[in-house]
Coordinates of C-alpha atoms in Angstrom, one line a residue:
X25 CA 98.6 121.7 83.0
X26 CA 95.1 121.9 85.1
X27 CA 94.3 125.7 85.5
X28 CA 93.1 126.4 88.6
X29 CA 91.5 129.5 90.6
X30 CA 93.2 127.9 93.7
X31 CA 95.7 130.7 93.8
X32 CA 93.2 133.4 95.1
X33 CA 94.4 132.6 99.1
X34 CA 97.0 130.7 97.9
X35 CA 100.9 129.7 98.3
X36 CA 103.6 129.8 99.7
X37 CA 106.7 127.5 100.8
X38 CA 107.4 126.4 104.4
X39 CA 109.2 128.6 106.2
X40 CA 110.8 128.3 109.8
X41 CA 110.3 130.7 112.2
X42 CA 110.8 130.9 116.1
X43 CA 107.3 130.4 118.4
X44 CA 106.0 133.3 119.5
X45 CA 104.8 134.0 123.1
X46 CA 101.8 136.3 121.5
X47 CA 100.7 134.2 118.9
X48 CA 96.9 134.2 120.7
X49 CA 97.1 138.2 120.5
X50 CA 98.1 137.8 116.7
X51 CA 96.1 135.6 115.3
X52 CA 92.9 137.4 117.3
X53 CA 94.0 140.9 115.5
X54 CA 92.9 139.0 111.9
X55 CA 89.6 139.2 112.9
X56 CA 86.1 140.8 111.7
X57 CA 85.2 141.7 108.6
X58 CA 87.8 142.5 105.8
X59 CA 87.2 144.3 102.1
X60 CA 89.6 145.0 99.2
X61 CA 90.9 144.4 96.2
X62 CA 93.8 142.2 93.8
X63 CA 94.9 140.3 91.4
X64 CA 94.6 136.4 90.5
X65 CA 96.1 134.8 87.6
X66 CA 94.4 131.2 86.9
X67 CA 97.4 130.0 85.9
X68 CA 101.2 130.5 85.6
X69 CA 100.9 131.5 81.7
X70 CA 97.8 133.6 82.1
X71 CA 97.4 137.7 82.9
X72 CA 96.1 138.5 86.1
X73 CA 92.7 139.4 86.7
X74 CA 91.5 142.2 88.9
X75 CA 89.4 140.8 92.0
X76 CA 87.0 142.4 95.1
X77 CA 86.8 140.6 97.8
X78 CA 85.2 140.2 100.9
X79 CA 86.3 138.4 103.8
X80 CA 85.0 137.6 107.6
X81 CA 87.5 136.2 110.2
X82 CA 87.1 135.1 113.4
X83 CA 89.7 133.9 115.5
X84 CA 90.6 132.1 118.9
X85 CA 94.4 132.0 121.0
X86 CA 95.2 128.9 118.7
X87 CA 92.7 129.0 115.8
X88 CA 91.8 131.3 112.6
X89 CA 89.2 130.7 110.2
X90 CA 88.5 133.0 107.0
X91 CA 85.7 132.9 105.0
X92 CA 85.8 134.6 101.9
X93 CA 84.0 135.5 98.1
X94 CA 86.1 136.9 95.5
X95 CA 84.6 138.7 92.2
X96 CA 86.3 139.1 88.8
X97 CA 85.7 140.6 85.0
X98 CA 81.4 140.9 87.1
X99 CA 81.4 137.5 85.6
X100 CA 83.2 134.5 88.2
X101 CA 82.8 134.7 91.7
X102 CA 84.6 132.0 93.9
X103 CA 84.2 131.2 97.7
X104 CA 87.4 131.1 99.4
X105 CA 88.0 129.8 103.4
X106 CA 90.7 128.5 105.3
X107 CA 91.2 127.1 108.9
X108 CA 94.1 127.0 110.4
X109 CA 95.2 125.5 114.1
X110 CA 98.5 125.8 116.2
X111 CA 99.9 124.1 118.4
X112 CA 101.8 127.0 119.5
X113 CA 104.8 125.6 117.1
X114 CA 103.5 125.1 113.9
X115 CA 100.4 126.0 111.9
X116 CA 98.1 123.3 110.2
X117 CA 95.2 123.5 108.7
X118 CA 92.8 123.4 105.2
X119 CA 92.4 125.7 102.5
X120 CA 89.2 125.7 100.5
X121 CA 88.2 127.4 97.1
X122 CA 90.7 125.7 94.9
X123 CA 89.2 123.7 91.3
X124 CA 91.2 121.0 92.2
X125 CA 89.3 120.6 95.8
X126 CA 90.5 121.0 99.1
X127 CA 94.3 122.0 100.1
X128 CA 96.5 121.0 103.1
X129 CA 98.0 124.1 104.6
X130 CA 101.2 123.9 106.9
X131 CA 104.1 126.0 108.3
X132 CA 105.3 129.0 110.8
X133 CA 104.8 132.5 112.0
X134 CA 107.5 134.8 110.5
X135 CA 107.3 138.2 111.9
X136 CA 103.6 140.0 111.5
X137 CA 102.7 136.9 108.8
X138 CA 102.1 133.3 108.7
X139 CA 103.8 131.6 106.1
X140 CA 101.8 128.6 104.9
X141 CA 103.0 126.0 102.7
X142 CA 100.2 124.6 100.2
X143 CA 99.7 120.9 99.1
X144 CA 96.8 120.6 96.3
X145 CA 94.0 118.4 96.0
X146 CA 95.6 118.0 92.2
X147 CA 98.8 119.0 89.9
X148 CA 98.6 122.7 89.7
X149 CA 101.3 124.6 87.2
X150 CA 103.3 121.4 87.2
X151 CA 103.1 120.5 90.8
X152 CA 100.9 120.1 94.2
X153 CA 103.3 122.4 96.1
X154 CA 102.6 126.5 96.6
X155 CA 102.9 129.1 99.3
X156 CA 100.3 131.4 100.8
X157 CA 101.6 134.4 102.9
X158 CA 99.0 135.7 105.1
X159 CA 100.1 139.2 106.4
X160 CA 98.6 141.6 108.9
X161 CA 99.4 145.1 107.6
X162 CA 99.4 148.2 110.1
X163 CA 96.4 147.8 112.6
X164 CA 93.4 147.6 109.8
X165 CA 95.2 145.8 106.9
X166 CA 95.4 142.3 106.2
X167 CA 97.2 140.8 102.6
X168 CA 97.1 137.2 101.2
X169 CA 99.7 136.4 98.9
X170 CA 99.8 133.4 97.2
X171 CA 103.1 132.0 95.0
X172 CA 103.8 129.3 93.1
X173 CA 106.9 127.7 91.0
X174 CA 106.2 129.0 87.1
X175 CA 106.6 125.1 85.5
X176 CA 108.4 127.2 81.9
X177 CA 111.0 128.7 84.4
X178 CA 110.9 127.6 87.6
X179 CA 111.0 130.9 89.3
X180 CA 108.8 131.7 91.8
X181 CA 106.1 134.0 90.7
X182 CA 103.2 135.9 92.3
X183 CA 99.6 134.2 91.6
X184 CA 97.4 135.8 93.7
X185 CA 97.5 139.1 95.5
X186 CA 94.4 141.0 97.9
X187 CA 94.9 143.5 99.8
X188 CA 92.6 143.6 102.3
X189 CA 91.3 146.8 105.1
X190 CA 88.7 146.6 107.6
X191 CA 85.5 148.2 106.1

């Protein structure tokens, strides 16, 4: 199994949802600058690992792009970005920060989140597939979850979690 730090923006299955009319006005209210904390496991086996993080977004009607540096144990740091398009339907883009190299991201706003499937660069717990849930919380909150399939189960498990809030 290749452990991978991939998980810190990370996973999430595709998920339908209906187009929304104010997609431009949602994807705009991700950004500026973004600081907070979680937890990232490097793998499905392993115990999580407490993260800060720092993020800056900026955004367009039909484009978001996050750039981001997460810290953990004062001794890893990993950059962390993703780019994501619509085309007022779906949302595509890549995902970068992952060992295994960059990650295909794809799938639909649902509600206040988009809900983005992930396809590695390389096997990760067993597979190439994960989700990544990014989530605008209240006005000033943002969360990026990421989940994966746990290969000795095959539940769905959390990977990574930050909770983000505009400094």
């Amino acid at each position: 199994m290749k452990k991978s730090l991939g998980g810190f923006a990370a996973i999430m299955l595709c998920i339908a949802g209906p187009t929304h009319a104010d997609d431009g006005a949602f994807l705009k209210s991700f950004a500026g600058s973004w600081v907070g904390k979680g937890t990232v496991k490097t793998d499905a086996d392993s115990k999580p690992i407490k993260i800060n993080c720092k993020f800056a977004s900026s955004a367009t009607v039909s484009s978001l792009t996050l750039d981001g540096k997460c810290t953990g144990y004062v001794v890893f740091s990993r950059a962390i970005g993703a780019d994501v398009k619509t085309n007022g339907e779906t949302y595509m883009g890549t995902y970068t920060g992952s060992s295994t190299g960059p990650a295909g991201l794809n799938g639909n706003r649902s509600g206040d989140a988009l809900v983005l499937g992930i396809r590695w660069a390389k096997e990760v717990n067993g597979d190439r597939a994960a989700q990544l849930k990014l989530e605008k919380v209240g006005d000033n909150g943002m969360r990026l979850t990421t989940t994966d399939k746990d290969p000795s189960t095959g539940k769905n498990i959390v990977i990574s979690e930050i909770n983000l809030n505009r400094p």
